[in-house]
Amino acid sequence: MNLHIISCQVVYREMSVAAAMSPNHTTITWVPQGLHTEPEKMPAALQAEIDRIEEKIAAGKFRCPPEAIVLGYGLCSNGTVGLKARNIPLVIPRTDDCIALFLGSQQTYLDLFRKHPGTYWVNGGWIEETELPSPEKYRKMREEFVELYGEDNADFLMESGVGWGWTKNYHYCGYIKPCGYDSPSWREWAEEFAGAYGWELFETQGSNRLLEKLLAGDWDEEFLVCPPGKTVAACGDERKLTAQ
């Protein structure tokens, strides 16, 4: 089977390993991680990529035309809701977001959520590809607020969601140990990151199981297979995604 992958850059290492292990022929489009910061723009950006792939298929520009488009995303703050393909299926893991992809299943994600409520997750992909919030960033932000609004107002803003107030919603930092290359510096960074916000650090082993199933075409109930002409929709149960 020929598959075309559209994947967030943050999953680069894990997805590349899964593609190398896949029995299927794959081609890949990488999408910058920055879409996560503006999830309302994600559906349009992903739909543009889907349309581009289908136009290339129609124009005969693939030596091995894809028979399905698979996404390296989950629900991702509704960033995949509304997507559709005209002529081939879309396949999406039924997960809340990419953390379940790194952990190997949505169930593992939920089990760890119950065991460690209030967890901020990091791994090599997030450390390499994203601008994670740092205490230094917030120190500079407060200095700017002081200049603009004065000490008391600056403190109020910083304690709100604008500043570091969001950190109070977390109690743990979960470091996902990759199934491939693991840099000691990533683990050290996670330890420093957790310490900066007073969170407890714990480590859990990642798994490529779900990505390997995705690229092997082993599409059971853990995946939405959205038929051509149907639209991806969110649903309020454990399936996360359905086709309309």
XYZ file of N, CA and C in Angstrom:
732
model
N 0.842 -1.189 0.000
C 0.000 0.000 0.000
C 0.883 1.246 0.000
N 0.433 2.281 -0.696
C 1.148 3.549 -0.733
C 0.434 4.555 0.162
N 1.174 5.160 1.079
C 0.608 6.107 2.038
C 1.327 7.438 1.945
N 0.576 8.519 2.099
C 1.211 9.820 2.278
C 0.936 10.291 3.701
N 1.996 10.685 4.389
C 1.910 11.123 5.780
C 1.949 12.645 5.816
N 1.031 13.234 6.568
C 1.116 14.651 6.927
C 1.284 14.688 8.435
N 2.430 15.192 8.880
C 2.752 15.074 10.300
C 3.346 16.355 10.854
N 3.038 16.614 12.103
C 3.672 17.696 12.843
C 5.167 17.406 12.983
N 5.956 18.437 12.831
C 7.415 18.311 12.928
C 7.864 17.775 14.285
N 7.051 17.994 15.328
C 7.449 17.563 16.669
C 7.557 16.035 16.761
N 6.903 15.322 15.842
C 6.921 13.851 15.841
C 7.986 13.331 14.875
N 8.885 14.199 14.431
C 9.824 13.866 13.363
C 10.608 12.582 13.624
N 11.256 12.485 14.766
C 12.116 11.317 15.027
C 11.297 10.028 15.077
N 10.206 10.044 15.842
C 9.412 8.830 16.006
C 8.733 8.417 14.702
N 8.202 9.396 13.977
C 7.537 9.081 12.718
C 8.534 8.553 11.688
N 9.741 9.105 11.685
C 10.759 8.638 10.740
C 11.133 7.186 11.010
N 11.232 6.821 12.288
C 11.525 5.430 12.645
C 10.386 4.526 12.186
N 9.145 4.955 12.441
C 7.992 4.143 12.048
C 7.927 3.988 10.529
N 8.257 5.060 9.791
C 8.251 4.978 8.327
C 9.310 4.004 7.832
N 10.477 4.036 8.474
C 11.552 3.121 8.077
C 11.177 1.667 8.336
N 10.376 1.423 9.355
C 9.973 0.063 9.711
C 8.717 -0.404 8.974
N 8.040 0.506 8.291
C 6.761 0.160 7.677
C 6.941 -0.738 6.459
N 6.058 -1.729 6.274
C 6.082 -2.537 5.058
C 5.511 -1.781 3.861
N 4.885 -0.640 4.125
C 4.254 0.131 3.057
C 5.194 1.216 2.531
N 4.936 1.656 1.316
C 5.682 2.767 0.741
C 5.085 4.069 1.271
N 5.937 4.965 1.797
C 5.444 6.202 2.384
C 6.160 7.417 1.818
N 5.414 8.506 1.696
C 5.967 9.829 1.443
C 5.461 10.730 2.558
N 6.195 11.796 2.860
C 5.899 12.586 4.064
C 5.911 14.073 3.767
N 4.932 14.776 4.322
C 4.924 16.233 4.399
C 5.035 16.617 5.868
N 6.046 17.409 6.202
C 6.226 17.871 7.576
C 5.589 19.248 7.744
N 4.843 19.418 8.809
C 4.172 20.688 9.105
C 4.806 21.283 10.357
N 5.152 22.573 10.359
C 5.801 23.180 11.537
C 4.970 23.024 12.800
N 5.658 22.831 13.919
C 4.982 22.641 15.202
C 4.207 23.880 15.629
N 4.573 25.050 15.139
C 3.969 26.297 15.584
C 2.462 26.367 15.456
N 1.854 25.511 14.644
C 0.394 25.512 14.531
C -0.283 25.228 15.861
N 0.415 24.526 16.771
C -0.196 24.210 18.059
C -0.488 25.458 18.879
N 0.270 26.508 18.641
C 0.053 27.734 19.412
C -1.174 28.503 18.921
N -1.637 28.199 17.704
C -2.837 28.818 17.153
C -3.715 27.727 16.546
N -4.302 26.868 17.414
C -5.038 25.697 16.907
C -6.204 26.054 15.999
N -6.719 27.285 16.115
C -7.828 27.667 15.246
C -7.397 27.762 13.785
N -6.095 27.902 13.540
C -5.582 27.975 12.174
C -5.169 26.605 11.628
N -5.143 25.597 12.508
C -4.646 24.290 12.102
C -5.516 23.613 11.043
N -6.848 23.600 11.180
C -7.645 22.896 10.157
C -7.409 23.426 8.745
N -7.344 24.743 8.593
C -7.145 25.311 7.248
C -5.774 24.942 6.702
N -4.755 24.969 7.579
C -3.405 24.631 7.120
C -3.306 23.164 6.720
N -3.902 22.276 7.519
C -3.864 20.850 7.190
C -4.714 20.541 5.958
N -5.865 21.216 5.828
C -6.699 20.986 4.653
C -5.979 21.411 3.380
N -5.210 22.492 3.477
C -4.440 22.928 2.307
C -3.432 21.871 1.881
N -2.815 21.200 2.855
C -1.864 20.129 2.531
C -2.580 18.930 1.919
N -3.745 18.579 2.479
C -4.519 17.463 1.924
C -4.910 17.760 0.481
N -5.391 18.975 0.240
C -5.788 19.361 -1.119
C -4.595 19.314 -2.072
N -3.445 19.754 -1.600
C -2.248 19.754 -2.440
C -1.863 18.327 -2.841
N -1.951 17.403 -1.886
C -1.615 16.008 -2.177
C -2.594 15.429 -3.192
N -3.885 15.703 -3.020
C -4.873 15.170 -3.957
C -4.702 15.777 -5.355
N -4.325 17.048 -5.411
C -4.074 17.668 -6.718
C -2.879 17.011 -7.407
N -1.836 16.677 -6.637
C -0.673 15.999 -7.211
C -1.043 14.607 -7.706
N -1.901 13.916 -6.952
C -2.355 12.586 -7.394
C -3.103 12.716 -8.717
N -4.030 13.685 -8.779
C -4.839 13.872 -9.992
C -3.971 14.247 -11.192
N -2.869 14.968 -10.909
C -1.979 15.393 -12.002
C -0.951 14.343 -12.366
N -0.983 13.198 -11.687
C -0.055 12.119 -11.987
C 1.382 12.407 -11.576
N 1.563 13.189 -10.521
C 2.903 13.590 -10.115
C 3.549 12.651 -9.095
N 2.836 11.618 -8.667
C 3.412 10.605 -7.784
C 3.774 9.377 -8.603
N 4.985 8.871 -8.405
C 5.350 7.606 -9.042
C 4.512 6.477 -8.470
N 4.282 6.535 -7.154
C 3.426 5.557 -6.475
C 2.294 6.339 -5.813
N 1.180 6.552 -6.484
C 0.118 7.401 -5.945
C -0.400 6.899 -4.596
N -0.513 7.784 -3.609
C -1.022 7.371 -2.298
C -2.441 6.827 -2.386
N -2.672 5.786 -1.583
C -4.007 5.199 -1.495
C -4.742 5.681 -0.252
N -4.023 6.356 0.634
C -4.622 6.959 1.830
C -3.667 8.042 2.326
N -4.234 9.025 2.995
C -3.448 10.052 3.679
C -3.573 9.800 5.167
N -2.436 9.649 5.848
C -2.446 9.411 7.288
C -1.855 10.635 7.986
N -2.421 10.959 9.118
C -2.022 12.168 9.830
C -1.260 11.854 11.112
N -0.162 12.547 11.320
C 0.587 12.448 12.568
C 0.058 13.431 13.582
N -1.228 13.367 13.812
C -1.953 14.221 14.759
C -3.034 13.379 15.425
N -3.571 13.889 16.530
C -4.786 13.357 17.101
C -5.878 14.404 16.944
N -6.718 14.520 17.964
C -7.738 15.570 17.952
C -7.084 16.951 18.008
N -6.059 17.097 18.853
C -5.199 18.296 18.882
C -5.995 19.597 18.946
N -6.741 19.763 20.059
C -7.528 20.992 20.274
C -8.444 21.287 19.091
N -9.046 20.213 18.559
C -9.954 20.288 17.411
C -9.259 20.736 16.122
N -7.943 20.622 16.102
C -7.195 21.029 14.920
C -7.401 20.136 13.711
N -7.943 18.929 13.913
C -8.220 18.033 12.781
C -9.713 17.946 12.461
N -10.530 18.669 13.216
C -11.975 18.650 12.980
C -12.295 19.450 11.718
N -13.132 18.885 10.862
C -13.524 19.549 9.627
C -12.719 19.136 8.412
N -11.673 18.331 8.602
C -10.851 17.908 7.474
C -11.602 16.900 6.614
N -11.292 16.897 5.320
C -11.891 15.913 4.424
C -10.977 15.712 3.220
N -11.065 14.541 2.641
C -10.394 14.244 1.377
C -11.462 13.883 0.359
N -11.212 14.241 -0.896
C -12.226 14.014 -1.914
C -12.200 12.595 -2.474
N -10.974 12.037 -2.609
C -10.866 10.801 -3.390
C -10.221 9.622 -2.672
N -9.531 9.856 -1.561
C -8.908 8.759 -0.817
C -9.184 8.950 0.666
N -9.086 7.893 1.463
C -9.394 8.014 2.893
C -8.362 8.857 3.646
N -8.839 9.464 4.743
C -7.977 10.087 5.737
C -7.944 9.174 6.956
N -6.763 8.952 7.502
C -6.636 8.083 8.678
C -5.981 8.889 9.795
N -6.648 8.930 10.962
C -6.184 9.745 12.081
C -6.240 8.917 13.366
N -5.162 8.886 14.160
C -5.225 8.205 15.458
C -6.279 8.840 16.355
N -7.025 8.008 17.049
C -8.063 8.512 17.956
C -7.420 8.824 19.315
N -6.722 9.950 19.356
C -6.033 10.386 20.566
C -6.362 11.846 20.838
N -6.146 12.262 22.075
C -6.339 13.675 22.407
C -5.331 14.541 21.667
N -4.091 14.100 21.657
C -3.027 14.899 21.029
C -1.804 14.007 20.809
N -0.663 14.640 20.510
C 0.525 13.866 20.160
C 1.150 13.140 21.351
N 0.794 13.522 22.574
C 1.379 12.843 23.738
C 1.040 11.355 23.698
N -0.187 11.029 23.327
C -0.565 9.616 23.205
C 0.220 8.927 22.098
N 0.558 9.668 21.034
C 1.391 9.084 19.982
C 2.762 8.715 20.535
N 3.330 9.577 21.372
C 4.640 9.304 21.950
C 4.583 8.169 22.974
N 3.440 8.015 23.633
C 3.304 6.981 24.671
C 2.864 5.639 24.101
N 2.354 5.628 22.878
C 1.998 4.362 22.235
C 0.537 4.035 22.215
N -0.282 4.762 22.981
C -1.728 4.522 22.958
C -2.444 5.595 23.763
N -3.704 5.822 23.411
C -4.551 6.730 24.180
C -4.791 6.169 25.576
N -4.905 4.847 25.707
C -5.160 4.246 27.013
C -3.998 4.481 27.965
N -2.771 4.353 27.469
C -1.607 4.633 28.314
C -1.621 6.074 28.775
N -1.964 6.964 27.873
C -2.078 8.390 28.207
C -3.090 8.590 29.331
N -4.264 7.973 29.223
C -5.300 8.129 30.237
C -4.882 7.520 31.573
N -4.219 6.374 31.521
C -3.759 5.730 32.755
C -2.768 6.625 33.497
N -1.852 7.228 32.763
C -0.869 8.112 33.383
C -1.517 9.413 33.850
N -2.534 9.878 33.127
C -3.261 11.075 33.551
C -3.926 10.847 34.906
N -4.500 9.659 35.095
C -5.138 9.351 36.380
C -4.098 9.202 37.498
N -2.958 8.662 37.159
C -1.913 8.462 38.159
C -1.199 9.761 38.500
N -1.032 10.626 37.519
C -0.309 11.892 37.717
C -1.149 13.047 37.169
N -2.248 13.400 37.835
C -3.069 14.516 37.332
C -2.292 15.824 37.381
N -2.499 16.636 36.373
C -1.786 17.904 36.320
C -0.358 17.735 35.842
N -0.178 17.028 34.728
C 1.168 16.774 34.194
C 1.430 17.621 32.950
N 2.595 18.259 32.925
C 3.089 18.947 31.733
C 4.089 18.003 31.082
N 3.788 17.582 29.853
C 4.590 16.563 29.194
C 5.683 17.173 28.320
N 6.857 16.556 28.352
C 7.943 16.953 27.453
C 8.644 15.699 26.936
N 9.264 15.842 25.789
C 10.126 14.779 25.255
C 11.123 15.432 24.311
N 11.923 14.635 23.639
C 12.946 15.176 22.766
C 12.373 16.061 21.674
N 11.245 15.645 21.082
C 10.635 16.418 20.013
C 10.196 17.793 20.474
N 9.564 17.845 21.629
C 9.125 19.138 22.151
C 10.314 20.019 22.516
N 11.347 19.422 23.082
C 12.531 20.195 23.475
C 13.260 20.720 22.243
N 13.343 19.899 21.190
C 14.057 20.294 19.977
C 13.276 21.277 19.108
N 11.969 21.094 19.027
C 11.194 21.784 17.999
C 10.347 22.953 18.492
N 10.216 23.141 19.806
C 9.289 24.150 20.301
C 9.988 25.143 21.219
N 9.323 26.275 21.390
C 9.780 27.269 22.355
C 8.966 27.081 23.629
N 9.494 26.268 24.526
C 8.783 25.973 25.758
C 8.901 27.146 26.724
N 7.896 27.341 27.585
C 7.907 28.491 28.499
C 9.048 28.389 29.510
N 9.800 29.466 29.649
C 10.940 29.470 30.569
C 10.778 30.563 31.609
N 11.324 30.362 32.815
C 11.284 31.425 33.828
C 11.912 32.725 33.333
N 12.959 32.622 32.513
C 13.602 33.822 31.994
C 12.626 34.631 31.134
N 11.850 33.931 30.334
C 10.845 34.602 29.501
C 9.873 35.382 30.371
N 9.434 34.772 31.483
C 8.464 35.428 32.335
C 9.083 36.554 33.159
N 10.363 36.436 33.483
C 11.034 37.549 34.168
C 11.072 38.783 33.264
N 11.386 38.568 31.996
C 11.417 39.682 31.044
C 10.013 40.250 30.837
N 9.013 39.364 30.801
C 7.636 39.808 30.630
C 7.216 40.695 31.797
N 7.571 40.285 33.021
C 7.200 41.086 34.184
C 7.874 42.451 34.152
N 9.136 42.490 33.759
C 9.844 43.769 33.658
C 9.129 44.706 32.695
N 8.661 44.174 31.577
C 7.928 44.991 30.608
C 6.612 45.482 31.193
N 5.912 44.603 31.938
C 4.652 44.995 32.559
C 4.862 46.082 33.613
N 5.958 45.966 34.374
C 6.251 46.977 35.393
C 6.438 48.341 34.746
N 7.175 48.367 33.642
C 7.400 49.639 32.942
C 6.092 50.221 32.411
N 5.204 49.356 31.962
C 3.956 49.826 31.353
C 2.862 50.135 32.372
N 2.765 49.292 33.421
C 1.594 49.355 34.286
C 1.899 49.529 35.771
N 3.160 49.441 36.163
C 3.497 49.531 37.573
C 3.581 48.166 38.235
N 4.157 48.147 39.457
C 4.435 46.891 40.164
C 3.178 46.076 40.448
N 2.160 46.707 41.048
C 0.972 45.945 41.452
C 0.241 45.349 40.255
N 0.056 46.144 39.230
C -0.630 45.630 38.040
C 0.193 44.558 37.340
N 1.523 44.726 37.367
C 2.387 43.711 36.763
C 2.231 42.376 37.482
N 2.198 42.420 38.807
C 2.035 41.183 39.576
C 0.684 40.535 39.287
N -0.359 41.364 39.182
C -1.694 40.831 38.879
C -1.693 40.123 37.526
N -1.092 40.764 36.519
C -1.054 40.170 35.185
C -0.245 38.880 35.165
N 0.864 38.876 35.891
C 1.711 37.683 35.896
C 1.037 36.509 36.599
N 0.200 36.783 37.574
C -0.507 35.714 38.270
C -1.704 35.207 37.476
N -2.073 35.941 36.438
C -3.189 35.518 35.591
C -2.669 34.589 34.503
N -3.560 34.222 33.590
C -3.157 33.348 32.496
C -2.187 33.988 31.531
N -2.091 35.315 31.562
C -1.150 36.002 30.681
C 0.283 35.648 31.037
N 0.550 35.532 32.335
C 1.899 35.256 32.808
C 2.081 33.825 33.244
N 2.691 33.658 34.436
C 3.008 32.305 34.892
C 1.899 31.663 35.724
N 0.742 32.316 35.803
C -0.347 31.769 36.609
C -0.761 30.370 36.200
N -0.624 30.057 34.902
C -1.023 28.731 34.401
C -0.217 27.616 35.042
N 1.005 27.921 35.511
C 1.868 26.870 36.072
C 1.271 26.250 37.330
N 0.345 26.974 37.997
C -0.280 26.451 39.219
C -1.231 25.298 38.913
N -1.607 25.153 37.646
C -2.507 24.059 37.267
C -1.765 22.732 37.118
N -0.445 22.771 37.201
C 0.371 21.570 37.013
C 1.116 21.225 38.297
N 1.306 19.918 38.483
C 2.032 19.424 39.652
C 3.210 18.539 39.268
N 3.195 18.035 38.039
C 4.222 17.114 37.573
C 4.762 17.567 36.215
N 5.986 17.174 35.965
C 6.545 17.246 34.618
C 6.861 15.807 34.204
N 6.219 15.347 33.140
C 6.434 13.978 32.677
C 7.403 13.961 31.510
N 8.549 13.325 31.693
C 9.512 13.190 30.604
C 9.304 11.846 29.935
N 9.012 11.873 28.630
C 8.780 10.646 27.878
C 10.110 10.192 27.287
N 10.611 9.102 27.785
C 11.873 8.547 27.298
C 11.647 7.941 25.925
N 12.366 8.388 24.908
C 12.080 7.932 23.543
C 12.452 6.477 23.317
N 11.813 5.895 22.294
C 12.132 4.513 21.945
C 13.322 4.453 21.003
N 13.779 5.612 20.519
C 14.973 5.668 19.681
C 16.099 6.349 20.428
N 16.729 7.303 19.785
C 17.846 8.017 20.398
C 17.366 8.836 21.592
N 18.133 8.792 22.672
C 17.801 9.542 23.881
C 19.019 10.359 24.296
N 18.907 11.670 24.195
C 20.010 12.547 24.575
C 19.998 12.804 26.077
N 21.133 12.642 26.766
C 21.173 12.975 28.196
C 20.765 14.418 28.463
N 21.023 15.291 27.505
C 20.692 16.701 27.715
C 19.188 16.922 27.790
N 18.387 16.073 27.115
C 16.935 16.226 27.190
C 16.444 15.939 28.602
N 16.945 14.869 29.196
C 16.544 14.522 30.561
C 16.992 15.603 31.546
N 18.173 16.132 31.357
C 18.675 17.208 32.218
C 17.822 18.457 32.072
N 17.456 18.762 30.821
C 16.617 19.930 30.588
C 15.273 19.761 31.292
N 14.665 18.571 31.190
C 13.377 18.314 31.827
C 13.478 18.477 33.340
N 14.580 18.035 33.916
C 14.776 18.159 35.368
C 14.859 19.628 35.775
N 15.596 20.418 35.013
C 15.711 21.848 35.303
C 14.369 22.557 35.104
N 13.654 22.176 34.056
C 12.355 22.759 33.745
C 11.373 22.502 34.879
N 11.306 21.261 35.348
C 10.408 20.919 36.446
C 10.788 21.681 37.716
N 12.080 21.742 37.991
C 12.538 22.433 39.190
C 12.212 23.911 39.181
N 12.247 24.522 38.004
C 11.987 25.961 37.897
C 10.568 26.308 38.326
N 9.633 25.372 38.136
C 8.243 25.639 38.477
C 7.781 24.863 39.714
N 8.694 24.162 40.348
C 8.343 23.421 41.553
C 7.517 22.179 41.294
N 7.635 21.616 40.100
C 6.900 20.404 39.777
C 7.750 19.172 40.079
N 7.074 18.062 40.342
C 7.765 16.787 40.528
C 8.010 16.151 39.158
N 9.241 15.757 38.910
C 9.575 15.126 37.636
C 9.421 13.618 37.737
N 8.786 13.027 36.724
C 8.796 11.572 36.614
C 9.086 11.208 35.170
N 9.575 10.023 34.968
C 9.969 9.560 33.638
C 9.158 8.326 33.278
N 8.733 8.255 32.031
C 8.015 7.082 31.556
C 8.532 6.710 30.177
N 8.532 5.426 29.882
C 9.058 4.945 28.611
C 8.063 5.214 27.481
N 8.536 5.823 26.411
C 7.708 6.017 25.237
C 7.605 4.744 24.416
N 6.708 4.773 23.438
C 6.488 3.611 22.579
C 6.079 4.081 21.187
N 6.581 3.409 20.176
C 6.199 3.719 18.793
C 5.058 2.839 18.293
N 4.435 2.118 19.206
C 3.411 1.147 18.844
C 2.319 1.755 17.960
N 1.750 2.896 18.369
C 0.620 3.461 17.640
C 1.046 3.983 16.268
N 2.213 4.610 16.190
C 2.696 5.099 14.903
C 3.026 3.943 13.971
N 3.572 2.862 14.515
C 3.864 1.694 13.681
C 2.578 1.087 13.128
N 1.522 1.039 13.952
C 0.229 0.546 13.463
C -0.333 1.476 12.384
N -0.192 2.770 12.602
C -0.691 3.743 11.633
C -0.059 3.525 10.261
N 1.254 3.364 10.229
C 1.957 3.249 8.952
C 1.944 1.826 8.397
N 1.586 0.852 9.212
C 1.443 -0.519 8.719
C 0.079 -0.751 8.078
N -0.833 0.212 8.260
C -2.195 0.018 7.755
C -3.041 -0.852 8.652
N -2.629 -1.002 9.894
C -3.361 -1.821 10.873
C -4.378 -0.927 11.569
N -5.422 -0.563 10.849
C -6.351 0.469 11.293
C -7.585 -0.155 11.945
N -7.490 -0.360 13.235
C -8.611 -0.908 13.998
C -9.335 0.235 14.703
N -9.957 -0.050 15.836
C -10.754 0.957 16.538
C -9.917 2.107 17.111
N -8.593 1.971 17.111
C -7.739 3.053 17.597
C -7.563 4.173 16.569
N -8.151 3.995 15.387
C -7.987 4.970 14.309
C -9.332 5.318 13.690
N -9.456 6.571 13.289
C -10.568 6.958 12.434
C -10.129 6.803 10.985
N -10.870 6.026 10.228
C -10.680 5.952 8.783
C -11.846 6.720 8.176
N -11.567 7.938 7.768
C -12.610 8.820 7.225
C -12.705 8.594 5.720
N -13.829 8.054 5.235
C -13.944 7.732 3.802
C -13.917 8.987 2.934
N -13.575 8.849 1.654
C -13.591 9.978 0.730
C -14.953 10.675 0.729
N -14.923 11.998 0.767
C -16.162 12.763 0.744
C -16.770 13.005 2.107
N -16.347 12.269 3.134
C -16.824 12.480 4.495
C -15.942 13.520 5.194
N -16.439 14.030 6.318
C -15.742 15.074 7.059
C -15.415 14.589 8.465
N -14.218 14.907 8.931
C -13.795 14.545 10.288
C -14.552 15.409 11.294
N -15.130 14.764 12.309
C -15.871 15.478 13.350
C -15.431 14.970 14.717
N -15.531 15.827 15.723
C -15.257 15.422 17.099
C -16.495 14.745 17.667
N -16.284 13.792 18.565
C -17.408 13.172 19.264
C -17.090 13.137 20.753
N -18.117 13.150 21.558
C -17.922 13.303 22.998
C -17.726 12.015 23.753
N -17.147 10.999 23.135
C -16.880 9.753 23.839
C -15.430 9.343 23.630
N -15.096 8.121 24.006
C -13.702 7.687 23.975
C -13.146 7.573 22.554
N -13.994 7.600 21.552
C -13.509 7.522 20.168
C -12.805 8.800 19.737
N -13.145 9.922 20.332
C -12.560 11.231 20.039
C -12.987 11.792 18.680
N -12.903 10.965 17.637
C -13.155 11.426 16.274
C -14.101 10.476 15.555
N -14.915 11.049 14.670
C -15.802 10.227 13.847
C -15.891 10.885 12.463
N -16.578 10.226 11.530
C -16.753 10.743 10.176
C -18.206 11.105 9.958
N -18.430 12.260 9.353
C -19.794 12.702 9.055
C -19.969 12.842 7.549
